[in-house]
Every structure is written in structure tokens, then in C-alpha cells.
mmCIF file of C-alpha atoms and ligand atoms in Angstrom:
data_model
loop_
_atom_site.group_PDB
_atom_site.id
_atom_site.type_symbol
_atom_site.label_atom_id
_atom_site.label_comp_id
_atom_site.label_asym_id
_atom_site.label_seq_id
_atom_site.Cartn_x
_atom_site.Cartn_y
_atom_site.Cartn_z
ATOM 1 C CA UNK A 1 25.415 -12.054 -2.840
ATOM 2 C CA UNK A 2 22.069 -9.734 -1.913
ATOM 3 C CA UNK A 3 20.695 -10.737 1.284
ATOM 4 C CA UNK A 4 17.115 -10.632 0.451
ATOM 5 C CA UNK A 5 16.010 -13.156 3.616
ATOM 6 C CA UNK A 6 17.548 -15.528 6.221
ATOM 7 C CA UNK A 7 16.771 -16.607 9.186
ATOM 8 C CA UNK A 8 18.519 -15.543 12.435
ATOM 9 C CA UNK A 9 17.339 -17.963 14.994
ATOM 10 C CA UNK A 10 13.452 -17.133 15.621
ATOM 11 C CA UNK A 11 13.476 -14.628 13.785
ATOM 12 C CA UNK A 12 13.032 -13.514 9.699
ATOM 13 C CA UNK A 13 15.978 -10.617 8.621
ATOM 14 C CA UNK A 14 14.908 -9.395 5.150
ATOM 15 C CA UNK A 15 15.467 -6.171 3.662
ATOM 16 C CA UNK A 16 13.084 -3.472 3.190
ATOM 17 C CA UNK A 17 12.429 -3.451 -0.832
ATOM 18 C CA UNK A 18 10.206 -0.356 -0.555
ATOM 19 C CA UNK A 19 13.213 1.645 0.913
ATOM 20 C CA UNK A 20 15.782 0.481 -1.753
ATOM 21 C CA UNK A 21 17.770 1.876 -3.527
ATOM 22 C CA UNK A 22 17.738 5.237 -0.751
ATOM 23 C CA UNK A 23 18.259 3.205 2.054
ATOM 24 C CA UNK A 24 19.259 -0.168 2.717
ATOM 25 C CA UNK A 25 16.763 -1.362 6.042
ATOM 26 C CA UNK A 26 16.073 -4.660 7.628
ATOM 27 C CA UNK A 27 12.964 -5.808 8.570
ATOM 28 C CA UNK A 28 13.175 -8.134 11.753
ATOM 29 C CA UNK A 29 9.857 -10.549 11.628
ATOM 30 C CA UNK A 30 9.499 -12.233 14.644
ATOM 31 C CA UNK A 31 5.967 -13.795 14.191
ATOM 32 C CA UNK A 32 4.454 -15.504 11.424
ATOM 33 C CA UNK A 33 1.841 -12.680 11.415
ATOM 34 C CA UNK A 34 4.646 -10.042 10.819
ATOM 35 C CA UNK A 35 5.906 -12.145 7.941
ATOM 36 C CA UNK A 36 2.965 -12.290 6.112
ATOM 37 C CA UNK A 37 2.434 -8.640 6.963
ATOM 38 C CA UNK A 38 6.025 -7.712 4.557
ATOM 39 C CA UNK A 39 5.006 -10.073 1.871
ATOM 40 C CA UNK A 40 1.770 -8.118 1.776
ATOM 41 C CA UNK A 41 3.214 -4.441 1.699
ATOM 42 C CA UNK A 42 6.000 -5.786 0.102
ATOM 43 C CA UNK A 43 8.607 -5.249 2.349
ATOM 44 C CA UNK A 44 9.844 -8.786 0.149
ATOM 45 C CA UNK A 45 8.538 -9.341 -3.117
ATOM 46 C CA UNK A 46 9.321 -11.372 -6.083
ATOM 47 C CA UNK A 47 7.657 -15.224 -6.237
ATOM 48 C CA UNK A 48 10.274 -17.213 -5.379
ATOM 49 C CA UNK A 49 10.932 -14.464 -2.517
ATOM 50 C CA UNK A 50 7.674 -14.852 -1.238
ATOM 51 C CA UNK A 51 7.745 -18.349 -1.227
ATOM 52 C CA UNK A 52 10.778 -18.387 0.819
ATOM 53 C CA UNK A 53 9.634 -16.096 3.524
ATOM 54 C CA UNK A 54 6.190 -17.523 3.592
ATOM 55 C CA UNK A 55 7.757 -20.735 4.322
ATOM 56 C CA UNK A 56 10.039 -19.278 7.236
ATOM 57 C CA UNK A 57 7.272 -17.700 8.258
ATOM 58 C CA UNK A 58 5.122 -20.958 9.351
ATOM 59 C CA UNK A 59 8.506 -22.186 10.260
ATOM 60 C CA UNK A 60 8.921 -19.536 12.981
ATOM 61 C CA UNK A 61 5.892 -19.257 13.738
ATOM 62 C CA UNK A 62 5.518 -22.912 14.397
ATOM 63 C CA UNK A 63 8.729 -23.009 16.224
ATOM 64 C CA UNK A 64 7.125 -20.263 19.039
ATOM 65 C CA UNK A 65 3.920 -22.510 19.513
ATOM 66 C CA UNK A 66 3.065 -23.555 22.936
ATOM 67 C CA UNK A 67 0.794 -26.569 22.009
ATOM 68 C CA UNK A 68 1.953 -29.796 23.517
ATOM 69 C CA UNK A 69 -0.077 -32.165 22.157
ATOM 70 C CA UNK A 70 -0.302 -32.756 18.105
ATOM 71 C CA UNK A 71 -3.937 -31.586 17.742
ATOM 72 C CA UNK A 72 -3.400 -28.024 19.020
ATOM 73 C CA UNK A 73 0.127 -27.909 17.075
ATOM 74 C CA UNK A 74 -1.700 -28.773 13.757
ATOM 75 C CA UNK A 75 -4.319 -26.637 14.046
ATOM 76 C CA UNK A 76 -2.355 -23.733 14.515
ATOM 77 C CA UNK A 77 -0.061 -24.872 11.969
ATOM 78 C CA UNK A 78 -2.736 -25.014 9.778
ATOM 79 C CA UNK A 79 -4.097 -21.480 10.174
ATOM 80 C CA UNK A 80 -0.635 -20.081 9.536
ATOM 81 C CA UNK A 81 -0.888 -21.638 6.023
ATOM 82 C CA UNK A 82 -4.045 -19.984 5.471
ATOM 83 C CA UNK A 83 -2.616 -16.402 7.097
ATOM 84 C CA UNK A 84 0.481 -17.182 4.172
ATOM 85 C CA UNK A 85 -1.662 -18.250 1.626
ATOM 86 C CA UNK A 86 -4.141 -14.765 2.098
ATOM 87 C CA UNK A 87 -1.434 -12.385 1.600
ATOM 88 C CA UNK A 88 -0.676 -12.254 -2.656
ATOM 89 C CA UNK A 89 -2.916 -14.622 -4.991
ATOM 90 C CA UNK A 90 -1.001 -14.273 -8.046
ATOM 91 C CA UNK A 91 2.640 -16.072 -7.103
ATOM 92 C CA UNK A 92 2.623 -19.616 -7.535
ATOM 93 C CA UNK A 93 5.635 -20.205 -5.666
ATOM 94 C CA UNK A 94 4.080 -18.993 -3.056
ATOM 95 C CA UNK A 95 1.205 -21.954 -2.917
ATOM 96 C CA UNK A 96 4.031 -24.294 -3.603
ATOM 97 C CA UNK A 97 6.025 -23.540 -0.137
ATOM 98 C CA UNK A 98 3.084 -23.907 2.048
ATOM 99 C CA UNK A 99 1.987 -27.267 -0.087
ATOM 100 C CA UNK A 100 5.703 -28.568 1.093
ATOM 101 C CA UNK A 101 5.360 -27.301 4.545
ATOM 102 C CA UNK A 102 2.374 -29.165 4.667
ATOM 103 C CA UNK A 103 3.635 -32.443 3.238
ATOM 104 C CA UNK A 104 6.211 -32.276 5.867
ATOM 105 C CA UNK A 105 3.826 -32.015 8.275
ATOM 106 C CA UNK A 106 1.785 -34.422 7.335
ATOM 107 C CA UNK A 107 4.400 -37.408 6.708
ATOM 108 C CA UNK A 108 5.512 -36.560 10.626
ATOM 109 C CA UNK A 109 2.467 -36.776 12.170
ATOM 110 C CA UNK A 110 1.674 -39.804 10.446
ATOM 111 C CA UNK A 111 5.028 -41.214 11.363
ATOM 112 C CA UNK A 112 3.632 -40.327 15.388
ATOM 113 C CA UNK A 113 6.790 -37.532 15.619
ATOM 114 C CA UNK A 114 6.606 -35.393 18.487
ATOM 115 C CA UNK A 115 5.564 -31.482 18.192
ATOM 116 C CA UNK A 116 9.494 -30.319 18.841
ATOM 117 C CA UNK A 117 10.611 -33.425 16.190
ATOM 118 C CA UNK A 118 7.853 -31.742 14.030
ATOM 119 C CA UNK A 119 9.519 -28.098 14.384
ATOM 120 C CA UNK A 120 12.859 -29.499 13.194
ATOM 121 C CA UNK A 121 11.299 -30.928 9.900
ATOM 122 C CA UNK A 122 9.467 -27.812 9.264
ATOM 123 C CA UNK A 123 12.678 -25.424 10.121
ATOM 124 C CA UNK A 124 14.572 -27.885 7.779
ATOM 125 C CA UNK A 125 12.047 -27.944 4.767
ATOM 126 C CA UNK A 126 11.847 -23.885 5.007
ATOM 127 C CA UNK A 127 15.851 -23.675 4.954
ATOM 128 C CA UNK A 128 15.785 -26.098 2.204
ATOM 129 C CA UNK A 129 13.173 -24.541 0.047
ATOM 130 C CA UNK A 130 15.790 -21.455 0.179
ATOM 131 C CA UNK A 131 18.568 -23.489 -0.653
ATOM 132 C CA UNK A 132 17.221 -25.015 -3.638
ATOM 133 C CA UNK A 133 15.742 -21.376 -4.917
ATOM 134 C CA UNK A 134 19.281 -20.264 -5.075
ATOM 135 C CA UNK A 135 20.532 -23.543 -7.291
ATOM 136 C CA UNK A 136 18.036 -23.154 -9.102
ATOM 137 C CA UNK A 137 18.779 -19.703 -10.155
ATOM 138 C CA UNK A 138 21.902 -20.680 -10.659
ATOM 139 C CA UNK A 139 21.007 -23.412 -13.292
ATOM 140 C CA UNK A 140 18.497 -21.318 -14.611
ATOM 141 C CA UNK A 141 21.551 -18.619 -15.417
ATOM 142 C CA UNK A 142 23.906 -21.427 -17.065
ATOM 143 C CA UNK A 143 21.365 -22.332 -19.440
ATOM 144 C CA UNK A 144 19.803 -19.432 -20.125
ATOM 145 C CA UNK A 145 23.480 -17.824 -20.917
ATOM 146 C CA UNK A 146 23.365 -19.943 -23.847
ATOM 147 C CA UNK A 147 20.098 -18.067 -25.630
ATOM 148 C CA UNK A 148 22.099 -14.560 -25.019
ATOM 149 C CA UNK A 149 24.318 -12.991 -27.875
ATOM 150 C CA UNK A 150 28.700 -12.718 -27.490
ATOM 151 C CA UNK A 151 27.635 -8.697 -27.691
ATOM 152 C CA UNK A 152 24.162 -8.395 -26.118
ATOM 153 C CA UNK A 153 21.338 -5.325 -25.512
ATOM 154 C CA UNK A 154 18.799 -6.733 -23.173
ATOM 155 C CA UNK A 155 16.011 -5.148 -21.729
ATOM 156 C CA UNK A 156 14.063 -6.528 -19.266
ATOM 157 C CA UNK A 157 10.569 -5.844 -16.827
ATOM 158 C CA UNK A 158 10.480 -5.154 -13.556
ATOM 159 C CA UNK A 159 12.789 -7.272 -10.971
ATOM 160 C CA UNK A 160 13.533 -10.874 -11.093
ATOM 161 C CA UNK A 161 16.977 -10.635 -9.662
ATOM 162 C CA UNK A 162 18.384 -11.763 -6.157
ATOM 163 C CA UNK A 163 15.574 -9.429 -4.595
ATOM 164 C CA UNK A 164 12.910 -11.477 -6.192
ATOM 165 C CA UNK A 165 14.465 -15.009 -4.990
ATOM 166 C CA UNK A 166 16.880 -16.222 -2.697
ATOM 167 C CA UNK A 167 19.558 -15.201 -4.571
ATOM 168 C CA UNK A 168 21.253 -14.622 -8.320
ATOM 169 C CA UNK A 169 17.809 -14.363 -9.946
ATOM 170 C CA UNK A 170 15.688 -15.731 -12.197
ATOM 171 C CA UNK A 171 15.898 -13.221 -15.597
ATOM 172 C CA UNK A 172 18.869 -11.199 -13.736
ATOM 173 C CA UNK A 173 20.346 -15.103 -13.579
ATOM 174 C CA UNK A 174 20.437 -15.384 -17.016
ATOM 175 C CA UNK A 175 22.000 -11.658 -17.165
ATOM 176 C CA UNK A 176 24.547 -12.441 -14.738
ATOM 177 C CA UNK A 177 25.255 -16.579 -16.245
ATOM 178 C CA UNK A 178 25.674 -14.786 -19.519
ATOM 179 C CA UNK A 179 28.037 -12.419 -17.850
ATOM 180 C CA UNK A 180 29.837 -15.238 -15.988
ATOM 181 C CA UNK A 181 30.118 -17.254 -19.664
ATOM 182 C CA UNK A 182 32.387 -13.863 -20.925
ATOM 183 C CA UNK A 183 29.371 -12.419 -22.910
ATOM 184 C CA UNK A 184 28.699 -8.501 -23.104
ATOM 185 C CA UNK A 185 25.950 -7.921 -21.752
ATOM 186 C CA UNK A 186 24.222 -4.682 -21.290
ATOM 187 C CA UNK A 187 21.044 -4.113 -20.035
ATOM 188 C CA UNK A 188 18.064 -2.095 -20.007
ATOM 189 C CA UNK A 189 15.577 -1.897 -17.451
ATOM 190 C CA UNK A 190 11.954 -0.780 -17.391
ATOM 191 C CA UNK A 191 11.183 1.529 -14.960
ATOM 192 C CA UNK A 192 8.106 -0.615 -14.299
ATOM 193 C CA UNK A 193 5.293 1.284 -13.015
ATOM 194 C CA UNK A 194 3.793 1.710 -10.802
ATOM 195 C CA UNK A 195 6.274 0.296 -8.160
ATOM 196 C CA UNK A 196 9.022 1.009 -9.806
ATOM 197 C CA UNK A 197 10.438 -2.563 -9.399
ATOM 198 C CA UNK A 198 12.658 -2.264 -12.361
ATOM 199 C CA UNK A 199 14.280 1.763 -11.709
ATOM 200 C CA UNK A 200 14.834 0.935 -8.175
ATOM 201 C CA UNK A 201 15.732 -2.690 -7.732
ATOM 202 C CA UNK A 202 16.753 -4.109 -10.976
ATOM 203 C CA UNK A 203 19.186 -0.989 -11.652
ATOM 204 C CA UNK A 204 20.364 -1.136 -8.059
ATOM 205 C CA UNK A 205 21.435 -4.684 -8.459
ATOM 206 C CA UNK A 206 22.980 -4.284 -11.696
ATOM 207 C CA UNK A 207 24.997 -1.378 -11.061
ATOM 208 C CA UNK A 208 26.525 -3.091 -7.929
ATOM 209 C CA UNK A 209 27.554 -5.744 -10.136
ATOM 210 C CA UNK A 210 29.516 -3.538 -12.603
ATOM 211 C CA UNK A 211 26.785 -4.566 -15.377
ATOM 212 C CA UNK A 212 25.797 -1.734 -17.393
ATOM 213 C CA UNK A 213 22.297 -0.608 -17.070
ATOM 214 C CA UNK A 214 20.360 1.975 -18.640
ATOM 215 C CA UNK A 215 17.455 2.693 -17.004
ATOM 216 C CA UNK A 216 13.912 3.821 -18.973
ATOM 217 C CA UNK A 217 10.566 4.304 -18.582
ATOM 218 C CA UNK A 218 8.207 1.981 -20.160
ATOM 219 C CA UNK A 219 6.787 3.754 -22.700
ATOM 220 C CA UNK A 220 10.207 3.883 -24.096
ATOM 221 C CA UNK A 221 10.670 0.241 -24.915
ATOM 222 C CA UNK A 222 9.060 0.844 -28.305
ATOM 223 C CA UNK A 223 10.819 3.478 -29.715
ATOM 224 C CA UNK A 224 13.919 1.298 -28.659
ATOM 225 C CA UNK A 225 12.927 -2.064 -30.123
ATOM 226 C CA UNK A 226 12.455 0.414 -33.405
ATOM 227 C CA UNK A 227 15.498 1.925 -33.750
ATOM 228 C CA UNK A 228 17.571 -2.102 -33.539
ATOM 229 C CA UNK A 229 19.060 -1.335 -30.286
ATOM 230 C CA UNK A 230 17.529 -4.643 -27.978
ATOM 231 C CA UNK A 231 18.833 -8.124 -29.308
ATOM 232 C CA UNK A 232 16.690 -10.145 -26.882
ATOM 233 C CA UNK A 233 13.799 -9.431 -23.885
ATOM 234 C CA UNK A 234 14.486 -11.468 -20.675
ATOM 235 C CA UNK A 235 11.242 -11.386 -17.934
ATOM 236 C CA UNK A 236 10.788 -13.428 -14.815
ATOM 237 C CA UNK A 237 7.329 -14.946 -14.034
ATOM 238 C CA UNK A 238 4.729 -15.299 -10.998
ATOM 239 C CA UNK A 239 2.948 -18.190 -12.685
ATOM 240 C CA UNK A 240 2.895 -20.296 -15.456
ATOM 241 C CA UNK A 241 0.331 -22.363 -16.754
ATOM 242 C CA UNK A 242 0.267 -25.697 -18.105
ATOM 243 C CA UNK A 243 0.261 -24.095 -21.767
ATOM 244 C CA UNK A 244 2.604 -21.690 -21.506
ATOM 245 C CA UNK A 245 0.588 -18.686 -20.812
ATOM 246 C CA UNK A 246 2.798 -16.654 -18.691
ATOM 247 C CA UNK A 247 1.644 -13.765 -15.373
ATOM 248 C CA UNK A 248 4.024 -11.664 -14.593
ATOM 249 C CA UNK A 249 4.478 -8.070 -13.817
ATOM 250 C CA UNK A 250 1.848 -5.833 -15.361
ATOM 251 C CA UNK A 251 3.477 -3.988 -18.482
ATOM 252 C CA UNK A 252 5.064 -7.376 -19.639
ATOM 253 C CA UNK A 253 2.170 -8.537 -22.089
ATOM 254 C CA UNK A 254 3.481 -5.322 -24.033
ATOM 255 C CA UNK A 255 7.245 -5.899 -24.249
ATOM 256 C CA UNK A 256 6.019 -8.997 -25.287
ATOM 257 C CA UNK A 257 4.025 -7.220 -28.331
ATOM 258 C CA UNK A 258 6.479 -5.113 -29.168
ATOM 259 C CA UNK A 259 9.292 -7.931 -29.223
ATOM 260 C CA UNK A 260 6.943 -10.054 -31.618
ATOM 261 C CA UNK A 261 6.490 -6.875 -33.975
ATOM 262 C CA UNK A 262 10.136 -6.284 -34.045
ATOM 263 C CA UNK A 263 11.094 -9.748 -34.185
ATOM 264 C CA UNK A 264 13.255 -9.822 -30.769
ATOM 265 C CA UNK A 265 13.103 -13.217 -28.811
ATOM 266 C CA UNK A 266 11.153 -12.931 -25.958
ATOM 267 C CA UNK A 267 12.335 -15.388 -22.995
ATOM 268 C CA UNK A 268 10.594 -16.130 -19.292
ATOM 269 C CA UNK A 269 13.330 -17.758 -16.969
ATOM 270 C CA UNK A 270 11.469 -19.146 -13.466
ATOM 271 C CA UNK A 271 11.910 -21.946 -11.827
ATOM 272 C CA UNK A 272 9.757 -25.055 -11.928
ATOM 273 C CA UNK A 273 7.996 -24.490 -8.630
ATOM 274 C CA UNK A 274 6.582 -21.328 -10.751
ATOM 275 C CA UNK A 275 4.560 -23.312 -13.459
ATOM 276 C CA UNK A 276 1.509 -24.926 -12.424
ATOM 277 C CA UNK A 277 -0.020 -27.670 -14.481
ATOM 278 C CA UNK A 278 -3.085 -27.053 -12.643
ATOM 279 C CA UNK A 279 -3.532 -24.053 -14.289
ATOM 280 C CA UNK A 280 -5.050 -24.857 -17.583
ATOM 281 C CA UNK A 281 -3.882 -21.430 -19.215
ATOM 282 C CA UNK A 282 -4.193 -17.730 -18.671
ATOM 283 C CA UNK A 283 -7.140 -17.220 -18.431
ATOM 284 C CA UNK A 284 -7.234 -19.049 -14.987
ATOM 285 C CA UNK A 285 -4.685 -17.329 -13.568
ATOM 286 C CA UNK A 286 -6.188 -14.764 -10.307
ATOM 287 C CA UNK A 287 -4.840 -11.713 -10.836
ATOM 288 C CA UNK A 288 -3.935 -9.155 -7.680
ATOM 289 C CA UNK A 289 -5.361 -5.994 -8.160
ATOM 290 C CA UNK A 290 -3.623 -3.536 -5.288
ATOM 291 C CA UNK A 291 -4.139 -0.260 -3.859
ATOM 292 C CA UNK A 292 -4.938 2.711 -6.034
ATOM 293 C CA UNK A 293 -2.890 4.810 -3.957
ATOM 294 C CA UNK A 294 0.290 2.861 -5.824
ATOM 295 C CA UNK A 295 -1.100 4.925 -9.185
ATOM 296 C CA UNK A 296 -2.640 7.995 -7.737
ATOM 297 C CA UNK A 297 0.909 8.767 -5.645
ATOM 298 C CA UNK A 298 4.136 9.210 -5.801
ATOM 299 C CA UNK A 299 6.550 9.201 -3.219
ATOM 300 C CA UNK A 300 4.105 10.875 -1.042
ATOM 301 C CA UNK A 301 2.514 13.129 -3.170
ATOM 302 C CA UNK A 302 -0.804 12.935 -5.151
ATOM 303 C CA UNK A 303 -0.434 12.879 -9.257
ATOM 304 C CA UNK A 304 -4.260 12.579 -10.251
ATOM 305 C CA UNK A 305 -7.177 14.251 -9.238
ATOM 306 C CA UNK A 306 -8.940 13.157 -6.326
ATOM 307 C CA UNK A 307 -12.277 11.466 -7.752
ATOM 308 C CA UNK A 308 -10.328 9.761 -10.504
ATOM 309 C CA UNK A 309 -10.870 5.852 -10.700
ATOM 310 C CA UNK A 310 -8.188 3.878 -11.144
ATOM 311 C CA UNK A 311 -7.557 0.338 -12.689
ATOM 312 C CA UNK A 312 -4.239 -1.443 -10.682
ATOM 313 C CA UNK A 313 -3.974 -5.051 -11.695
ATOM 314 C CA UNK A 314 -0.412 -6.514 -10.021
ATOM 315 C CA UNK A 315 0.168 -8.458 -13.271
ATOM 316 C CA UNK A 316 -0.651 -9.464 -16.853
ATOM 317 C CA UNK A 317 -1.265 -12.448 -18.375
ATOM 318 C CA UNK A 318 1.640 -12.954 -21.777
ATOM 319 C CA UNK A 319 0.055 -15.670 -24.058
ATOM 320 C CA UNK A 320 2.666 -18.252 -25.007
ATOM 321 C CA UNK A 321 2.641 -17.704 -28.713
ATOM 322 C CA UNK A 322 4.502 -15.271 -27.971
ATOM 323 C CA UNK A 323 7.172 -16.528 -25.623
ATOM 324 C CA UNK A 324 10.432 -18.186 -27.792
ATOM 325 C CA UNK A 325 11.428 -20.499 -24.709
ATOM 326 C CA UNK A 326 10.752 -20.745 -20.538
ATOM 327 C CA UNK A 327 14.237 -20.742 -19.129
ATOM 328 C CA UNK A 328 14.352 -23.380 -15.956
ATOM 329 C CA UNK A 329 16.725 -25.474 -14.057
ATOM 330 C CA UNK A 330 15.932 -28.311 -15.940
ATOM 331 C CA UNK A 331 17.183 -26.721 -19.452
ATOM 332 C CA UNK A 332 15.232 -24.371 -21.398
ATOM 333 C CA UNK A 333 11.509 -25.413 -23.031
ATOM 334 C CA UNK A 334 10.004 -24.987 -26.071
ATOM 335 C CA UNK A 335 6.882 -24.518 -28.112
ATOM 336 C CA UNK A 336 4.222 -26.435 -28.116
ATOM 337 C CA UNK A 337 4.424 -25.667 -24.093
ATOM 338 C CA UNK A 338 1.727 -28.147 -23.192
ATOM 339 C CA UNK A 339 3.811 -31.351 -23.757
ATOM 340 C CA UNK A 340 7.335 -29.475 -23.212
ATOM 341 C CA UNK A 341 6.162 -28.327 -19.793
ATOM 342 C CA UNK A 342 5.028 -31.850 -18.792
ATOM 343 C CA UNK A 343 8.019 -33.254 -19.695
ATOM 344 C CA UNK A 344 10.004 -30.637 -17.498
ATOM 345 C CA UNK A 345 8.491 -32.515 -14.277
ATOM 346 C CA UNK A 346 9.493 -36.253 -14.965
ATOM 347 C CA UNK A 347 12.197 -37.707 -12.684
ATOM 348 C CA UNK A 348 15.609 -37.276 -13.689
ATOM 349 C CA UNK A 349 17.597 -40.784 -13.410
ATOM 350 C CA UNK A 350 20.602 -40.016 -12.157
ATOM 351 C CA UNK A 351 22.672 -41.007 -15.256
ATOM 352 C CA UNK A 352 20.904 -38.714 -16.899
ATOM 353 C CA UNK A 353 21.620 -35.414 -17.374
ATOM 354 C CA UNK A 354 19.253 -32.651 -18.659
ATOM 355 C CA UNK A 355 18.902 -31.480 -21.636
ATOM 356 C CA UNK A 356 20.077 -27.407 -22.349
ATOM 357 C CA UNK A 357 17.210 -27.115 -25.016
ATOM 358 C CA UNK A 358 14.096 -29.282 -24.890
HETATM 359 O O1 MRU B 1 4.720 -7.426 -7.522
HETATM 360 P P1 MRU B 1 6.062 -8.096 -7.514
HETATM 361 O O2 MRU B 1 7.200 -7.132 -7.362
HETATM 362 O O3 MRU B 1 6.121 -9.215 -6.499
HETATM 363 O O4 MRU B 1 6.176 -8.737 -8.947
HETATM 364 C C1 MRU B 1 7.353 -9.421 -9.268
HETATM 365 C C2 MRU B 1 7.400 -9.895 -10.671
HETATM 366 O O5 MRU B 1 6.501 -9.696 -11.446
HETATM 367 C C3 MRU B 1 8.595 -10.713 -11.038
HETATM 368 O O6 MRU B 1 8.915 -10.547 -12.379
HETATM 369 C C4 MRU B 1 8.279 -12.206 -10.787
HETATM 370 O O7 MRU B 1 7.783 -12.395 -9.488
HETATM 371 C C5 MRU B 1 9.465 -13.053 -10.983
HETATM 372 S S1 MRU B 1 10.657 -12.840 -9.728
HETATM 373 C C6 MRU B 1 11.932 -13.913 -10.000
#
């Protein structure tokens, strides 16, 4: 599997997404400060990525503290939520980690644990939130396999594969449960500008997995949908709110268009700890606008005229109408999102296993 992060003692190994697919470079983060640093310039990327690292982040950053006494510890601790929390507003996931970090933190100092007991919990709950990201993917990519074709043309927007997660991917999961379940699957990636999330990353992964990939540029999605050549659109997602109203990388609102024109199902696979009942819809959602430099540039070199403006929102904002089911770990939900989504977050008995389609 893609090593996208893990920890090596004190320190956070993850590698350099702005360098791939040239060259293959790890970034060593030995601070918390240096973590949230990559997850800003995107050295890691993706939400359940940056939930991952921001939680390793506090965890090593934590783990150098000097403080002796509980008071210091926590008030360190809690400024190293805030640095996490400051570095991309869009991700849910990543609001999620530091919410666990700080449950874990809390329910020790209650319980009158000492600062290096406290360390453990917090190394354990970061190492766990990885854990679980990778399950999930995988469960995500068994029942999403079910929604893909025997003989299958997929395209999807930018990267929700290993990269974006801890490993297997969200919409790449599907891909590669599909894959695993004997389906042909072929897939076509959007360039996604202006990163280039989906040429670079999505391809790269792909093609080391033997899947075929045709790379285009997003203005070409159209002309494909038109001539019958996609069977179904696959996206990941950096938040979802309580009615279904997906954010996710900015060119995705269109695919979604164009699938509902050319009557394509359009599917979001993320994991629970990306939807966010607190979110009433859309409209809510704060959107990360980034440097215009991503837009004017290009591998160095300027492409528009100094003195032009330019717009660079992060993400878009799909409205559920037009989404034909939200891929999870928990089985896949349906329309009308608003009670399906609720229903996605009530405890599991044991006996009970959940449903594929809900
Ligand atoms: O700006 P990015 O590269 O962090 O945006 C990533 C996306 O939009 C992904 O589709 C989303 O985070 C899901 S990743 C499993």
C-alpha cells in the first residue's frame, strides 16, 4: 500500500504530494508546527489525510512538551489544536481528529492521569484514528463495488485515493473494491485544475495498480459523458452536510451537472467522520479560497497577465439532488439524505450487521 503518513517515533514521515508523480520525497515533521505547516502547502492533502496528520501532529507535539504539571501540558495542548485547526477550513475530518484528541484529553485529566500517562492516550488515539481511516476505506470499497458495472468506464475528480487517506481510498476504494470483486474497471481521471490532483496523483496511483487510466482535462468530461463512454462518476468529499449537500474539490459541482444531463449516477464515497450533522446544508459549508499564484502559474512559470484578478475557491459545494447515493463504511445512503444520514450514526448492536443499501 501508498505510504501517505506514519509515524517513526517523534517524528511524522509523509510524502511530498506536490513533488509526485516526478519524484517520490519524504517530508520528516518533527514538530507540531512543521505538521501543520505540510497540511497547509499541502505537502499531505486529502480530508481524511489531513485528519490523520493533524492528529499526529498534536500527538508529537505533545509527546516533546516539557510541562510537568497538567495546567502547562493542557494549555499547550490546547494551542496545538488551534495551530491544527487554522491550517484548511473546508475538511471536516480534519475538525473531527482534533475533537477526539481532545476527548482523550479531557477523559484523562478528569480521571487525574499523569502528563506522560496523558501522552500515551493521545499517541494511541492518533495511531488509532489512522487505523480506522484505512478500514474504513476498505468497507467503503466493498460496498461501493456493488453500485459499479461487470464492464465499467468511470471517471472521477481530483484524488481521493490512498494519498487522500490513510490508505486504499475513499472513491479510488470503490475503484479498487470493484476491482478486487473481478469487475472491469477503467477509469478516467480529471486533470483537476488547478493542482492537478487528479493528472498527478490519481493517475499515478492507478497506473501502479495495473488499473487503466486515461487521463483528461476537465473540460473534456462533457464531450465524454456525450458520446456514452462513462457508465458512472465516483468523487470523494471534504464535507458533508446533514442534507446531503456535498464540498469537495472545485470542478465537481460540474461533473455533477453533466452526469444529471446525461443521466450517469453520480456517487460521493467518504467516510462518516466526513459528514457533519452540524452543518445544516451547503450553504454553511466555509469554503478555502487559496493562493492565486495556484491559477496564475504553472510549474514555475506565469500563464496570465500580471494585473489579472483571479477567483481560487479550494472547493464547490454539489447539492444533493444530484448525488444517487453517499458511499460509507456503514453501507451506502440514499435520498432523502436528511433522515438517511442520521440513521448512518446510530449504534450498531453487535448482532447486527449493516445494511449494503440504506
Ligand atoms: O485540496 P485537496 O487536494 O485537499 O482536496 C481533496 C479533495 O477534494 C478530495 O476529493 C477529498 O478531500 C476527499 S479525499 C478522500
Amino acid at each position: 500500500m501508498l505510504p501517505t503518513i506514519a509515524r517513526e517515533d517523534d517524528v511524522v514521515v509523509m510524502v511530498d504530494q506536490r513533488k509526485l508523480p516526478a519524484q517520490e520525497v519524504y517530508v520528516r515533521c518533527k514538530t507540531a508546527a512543521e505538521v501543520a505547516r505540510a497540511i497547509k502547502t499541502m505537502v499531505i492533502r486529502g480530508a481524511p489525510a489531513i485528519g490523520v496528520a493533524a492528529a499526529m501532529g498534536i500527538a508529537i507535539g505533545m509527546r516533546k512538551s516539557g510541562a510537568t504539571g497538567t495546567q502547562k501540558f493542557a494549555a499547550e495542548f490546547f494551542k496545538l489544536c488551534e495551530l491544527m485547526a487554522a491550517t484548511r477550513p473546508t475538511a471536516v475530518n480534519l475538525f473531527w481528529a482534533i475533537e477526539r484528541m481532545k476527548r482523550v484529553f479531557a477523559a484523562a485529566a478528569q480521571e487525574g492521569r499523569s502528563v506522560d500517562e496523558i501522552k500515551e492516550y493521545l499517541d494511541r488515539q492518533a495511531a488509532a484514528i489512522h487505523d480506522e481511516d484505512v478500514a474504513s476505506c476498505r468497507a467503503m470499497g466493498a460496498f461501493g463495488a456493488e453500485v459499479v458495472p461487470a464492464d465499467a468506464r468511470i471517471l472521477t475528480h481530483c484524488n481521493a485515493g490512498a494519498l487522500a487517506t490513510a490508505g486504499y481510498g475513499t472513491a479510488l476504494g470503490v475503484i479498487r473494491g470493484a476491482v478486487e470483486a473481478g469487475k472491469r474497471v477503467a477509469v478516467y481521471a480529471d486533470e483537476t485544475r488547478p493542482f492537478l490532483q487528479g493528472a498527478r496523483l490519481t493517475a499515478w496511483e492507478l497506473v501502479r495498480d495495473g488499473i487503466p487510466t486515461t487521463v483528461i482535462t476537465d473540460n473534456m468530461a462533457g464531450a465524454l459523458m456525450h458520446q456514452d463512454r462513462i457508465d458512472l462518476v465516483v468523487v470523494g468529499a471534504d464535507r458533508i452536510a446533514a442534507n446531503g449537500d456535498t464540498a469537495n474539490k472545485i470542478g465537481t459541482y460540474s461533473v455533477a451537472i453533466l452526469a444529471r444531463e446525461h443521466r450517469i449516477p453520480f456517487y460521493v464515497a467518504a467516510p462518516l467522520s466526513t459528514i457533519d450533522l452540524k452543518t445544516p446544508d451547503g450553504s454553511h459549508i466555509p469554503i478555502e479560497e487559496r493562493d492565486a499564484r495556484e491559477v496564475t502559474h504553472m510549474g514555475g512559470a506565469r500563464l496570465a497577465p500580471e494585473g489579472a484578478r483571479v477567483w481560487n475557491p479550494a472547493f464547490d459545494v454539489t447539492p444533493a439532488h444530484l448525488i444517487a447515493g453517499i458511499i460509507t463504511e456503514r453501507g451506502i445512503f440514499r435520498p432523502p439524505y436528511l433522515d438517511s444520514l442520521k440513521r448512518a450514526f446510530e449504534p450498531q448492536s453487535s448482532t447486527q450487521h449493516p445494511a449494503p443499501s440504506t
